[in-house]
Coordinates of N, CA and C in Angstrom, one line a residue:
M1 N 136.5 86.8 121.9 CA 137.5 86.8 123.0 C 138.9 87.0 122.3
T2 N 139.7 87.8 123.0 CA 141.1 88.0 122.5 C 142.1 87.5 123.5
L3 N 143.1 86.8 123.0 CA 144.2 86.3 123.8 C 145.5 86.9 123.3
A4 N 146.4 87.0 124.2 CA 147.7 87.5 123.9 C 148.7 86.3 123.7
R5 N 149.4 86.3 122.6 CA 150.4 85.2 122.4 C 151.6 85.6 123.1
R6 N 152.5 84.6 123.2 CA 153.8 84.8 123.9 C 154.6 86.0 123.3
D7 N 154.5 86.1 122.0 CA 155.2 87.1 121.3 C 154.5 88.5 121.3
G8 N 153.4 88.6 122.0 CA 152.7 89.8 122.2 C 151.6 90.1 121.2
R9 N 151.5 89.3 120.2 CA 150.4 89.5 119.2 C 149.1 89.1 119.7
Q10 N 148.1 89.8 119.3 CA 146.7 89.5 119.7 C 146.1 88.4 118.8
L11 N 145.3 87.5 119.4 CA 144.8 86.4 118.7 C 143.3 86.4 119.0
G12 N 142.4 86.5 117.9 CA 141.0 86.4 118.1 C 140.6 84.9 118.3
V13 N 139.8 84.6 119.3 CA 139.5 83.2 119.6 C 138.0 83.1 119.9
S14 N 137.5 82.0 119.3 CA 136.1 81.6 119.6 C 136.2 80.5 120.7
F15 N 135.6 80.7 121.8 CA 135.8 79.7 122.9 C 134.5 79.1 123.3
N16 N 134.4 77.8 123.5 CA 133.2 77.1 123.9 C 133.6 76.1 125.0
A17 N 132.6 75.9 125.9 CA 132.9 75.0 127.0 C 131.5 74.3 127.4
S18 N 131.6 73.1 127.8 CA 130.4 72.3 128.2 C 130.8 71.6 129.5
V19 N 129.9 71.6 130.5 CA 130.1 70.9 131.8 C 129.3 69.6 131.7
F20 N 130.0 68.5 132.1 CA 129.3 67.2 132.2 C 129.1 66.9 133.7
R21 N 127.8 66.6 134.0 CA 127.4 66.4 135.4 C 126.9 65.0 135.6
D22 N 127.0 64.5 136.8 CA 126.5 63.2 137.2 C 125.0 63.3 137.5
Q23 N 124.4 62.2 137.9 CA 122.9 62.3 138.2 C 122.6 63.1 139.4
F24 N 123.5 63.5 140.2 CA 123.3 64.3 141.4 C 123.6 65.8 141.1
G25 N 124.0 66.1 139.9 CA 124.4 67.5 139.6 C 125.8 67.8 139.8
G26 N 126.6 66.9 140.3 CA 128.0 67.2 140.5 C 128.8 67.2 139.2
V27 N 129.8 68.0 139.2 CA 130.6 68.2 137.9 C 131.5 66.9 137.8
R28 N 131.4 66.3 136.6 CA 132.2 65.1 136.3 C 133.3 65.4 135.4
G29 N 133.1 66.5 134.6 CA 134.2 66.9 133.7 C 133.8 68.1 132.9
I30 N 134.7 68.7 132.2 CA 134.5 69.9 131.4 C 135.2 69.7 130.1
F31 N 134.5 70.0 129.0 CA 135.1 70.0 127.7 C 135.2 71.4 127.2
A32 N 136.3 71.8 126.8 CA 136.5 73.2 126.3 C 137.3 73.1 125.0
S33 N 136.9 74.1 124.1 CA 137.7 74.2 122.8 C 137.8 75.6 122.5
A34 N 138.9 75.9 121.8 CA 139.2 77.3 121.4 C 139.6 77.2 119.9
R35 N 139.2 78.2 119.1 CA 139.5 78.2 117.7 C 140.0 79.6 117.3
D36 N 141.1 79.6 116.6 CA 141.6 80.9 116.1 C 140.7 81.5 115.0
I37 N 140.1 82.6 115.3 CA 139.2 83.3 114.3 C 139.8 84.6 113.8
T38 N 141.1 84.8 113.9 CA 141.8 86.0 113.5 C 141.5 86.2 112.0
E39 N 141.8 85.2 111.2 CA 141.6 85.4 109.7 C 140.1 85.7 109.4
Q40 N 139.2 85.0 110.1 CA 137.8 85.2 109.8 C 137.4 86.7 110.2
A41 N 137.9 87.2 111.3 CA 137.6 88.6 111.7 C 138.2 89.6 110.7
Q42 N 139.4 89.3 110.2 CA 140.0 90.2 109.2 C 139.2 90.2 108.0
L43 N 138.8 89.0 107.5 CA 137.9 89.0 106.3 C 136.6 89.7 106.5
Q44 N 136.0 89.6 107.7 CA 134.8 90.2 107.9 C 135.0 91.8 107.9
S45 N 136.1 92.2 108.5 CA 136.4 93.6 108.6 C 136.6 94.2 107.1
Q46 N 137.3 93.4 106.3 CA 137.5 93.8 104.9 C 136.2 93.9 104.2
L47 N 135.3 92.9 104.4 CA 134.0 92.9 103.7 C 133.2 94.1 104.1
L48 N 133.2 94.5 105.4 CA 132.5 95.6 105.8 C 133.0 96.9 105.2
K49 N 134.3 97.0 105.1 CA 134.9 98.2 104.4 C 134.5 98.3 102.9
E50 N 134.5 97.1 102.3 CA 134.2 97.1 100.9 C 132.7 97.5 100.7
R51 N 131.9 97.0 101.6 CA 130.4 97.3 101.5 C 130.2 98.8 101.7
A52 N 130.9 99.4 102.6 CA 130.8 100.8 102.9 C 131.3 101.6 101.7
Y53 N 132.4 101.2 101.1 CA 132.9 101.8 99.9 C 131.9 101.8 98.7
N54 N 131.4 100.6 98.5 CA 130.4 100.4 97.4 C 129.2 101.2 97.7
R55 N 128.7 101.3 98.9 CA 127.5 102.1 99.3 C 127.8 103.5 98.9
G56 N 129.0 104.0 99.3 CA 129.4 105.4 99.0 C 129.4 105.7 97.5
L57 N 129.9 104.7 96.7 CA 129.8 104.9 95.2 C 128.4 105.0 94.7
I58 N 127.5 104.1 95.2 CA 126.1 104.1 94.8 C 125.5 105.4 95.2
E59 N 125.7 105.9 96.4 CA 125.0 107.1 96.9 C 125.6 108.3 96.2
A60 N 126.8 108.3 95.8 CA 127.5 109.5 95.1 C 127.0 109.6 93.7
S61 N 126.4 108.6 93.1 CA 126.0 108.7 91.7 C 124.9 109.7 91.5
L62 N 125.0 110.5 90.5 CA 124.0 111.4 90.1 C 122.8 110.7 89.4
E63 N 123.1 109.5 88.9 CA 122.1 108.7 88.2 C 121.3 107.9 89.3
G64 N 120.0 107.7 89.0 CA 119.2 106.8 89.8 C 119.6 105.4 89.6
L65 N 120.0 104.7 90.7 CA 120.4 103.3 90.6 C 119.5 102.4 91.4
V66 N 119.2 101.2 90.8 CA 118.4 100.2 91.4 C 119.1 98.9 91.2
T67 N 119.2 98.1 92.3 CA 119.8 96.8 92.2 C 118.6 95.7 92.4
V68 N 118.7 94.6 91.7 CA 117.7 93.6 91.8 C 118.4 92.2 92.0
D69 N 117.7 91.3 92.6 CA 118.2 89.9 92.7 C 117.9 89.1 91.5
P70 N 118.3 87.8 91.4 CA 118.0 87.0 90.2 C 116.5 86.9 89.9
M71 N 115.6 87.1 90.9 CA 114.2 87.0 90.7 C 113.6 88.4 90.3
L72 N 114.5 89.3 90.1 CA 114.1 90.7 89.7 C 113.4 91.5 90.9
T73 N 113.6 91.1 92.1 CA 113.1 91.8 93.2 C 114.1 92.9 93.6
I74 N 113.6 94.1 93.8 CA 114.5 95.2 94.1 C 115.1 95.0 95.4
T75 N 116.4 95.0 95.5 CA 117.1 94.8 96.7 C 117.7 96.1 97.3
D76 N 117.9 97.1 96.5 CA 118.5 98.3 96.9 C 118.3 99.4 95.9
V77 N 118.2 100.7 96.4 CA 118.1 101.8 95.5 C 119.0 102.9 96.1
N78 N 119.4 103.9 95.3 CA 120.2 105.0 95.9 C 119.2 106.2 96.2
V79 N 119.7 107.2 96.8 CA 118.9 108.3 97.2 C 118.4 109.1 96.0
T80 N 119.1 109.1 94.9 CA 118.7 109.7 93.7 C 117.4 109.1 93.1
I81 N 117.3 107.8 93.1 CA 116.1 107.2 92.6 C 114.9 107.4 93.6
C82 N 115.2 107.6 94.9 CA 114.2 107.9 95.9 C 113.6 109.3 95.6
R83 N 114.5 110.3 95.3 CA 114.1 111.6 94.9 C 113.3 111.6 93.6
M84 N 113.7 110.8 92.6 CA 113.1 110.8 91.4 C 111.7 110.2 91.5
S85 N 111.5 109.1 92.3 CA 110.3 108.4 92.3 C 109.4 108.9 93.5
R86 N 109.9 109.7 94.4 CA 109.2 110.2 95.5 C 108.8 109.1 96.5
Y87 N 109.5 108.0 96.4 CA 109.3 106.9 97.4 C 110.5 106.9 98.4
K88 N 110.2 106.4 99.6 CA 111.3 106.3 100.5 C 111.9 104.9 100.4
R89 N 113.2 104.8 100.8 CA 113.8 103.5 100.8 C 113.3 102.8 102.0
D90 N 112.8 101.6 101.8 CA 112.2 100.8 102.8 C 113.3 99.8 103.3
L91 N 113.9 100.1 104.5 CA 115.0 99.3 105.0 C 114.4 98.1 105.6

C-alpha cells in the first residue's frame, strides 16, 4: 500500500488489521498497525537490479560458467555451458 505524506512524498506501508468480536459476532474493537516499508522496498529493488546485472555478466561470458553451493550442488549455469554440455538449464 502506498500513502501520500503531507509534503507529497510517497510512503510504502505494510498495513494489517484484526477485528475483535463478541460471542454474538458483533464487533467489539479493531486493532490496526502500519509500518513504513519504504527502505525495505528500495533495498529489494536494488537487489533485483544487481541480480539482473550479475545475470547479464554471466550470460555474456564466452566461457562456460557453473556456480555451486557449499555442498557442491550446481545452482546455476550459463548458456555457454548448456551449449557445451548439450544439457538444458533446469529451472
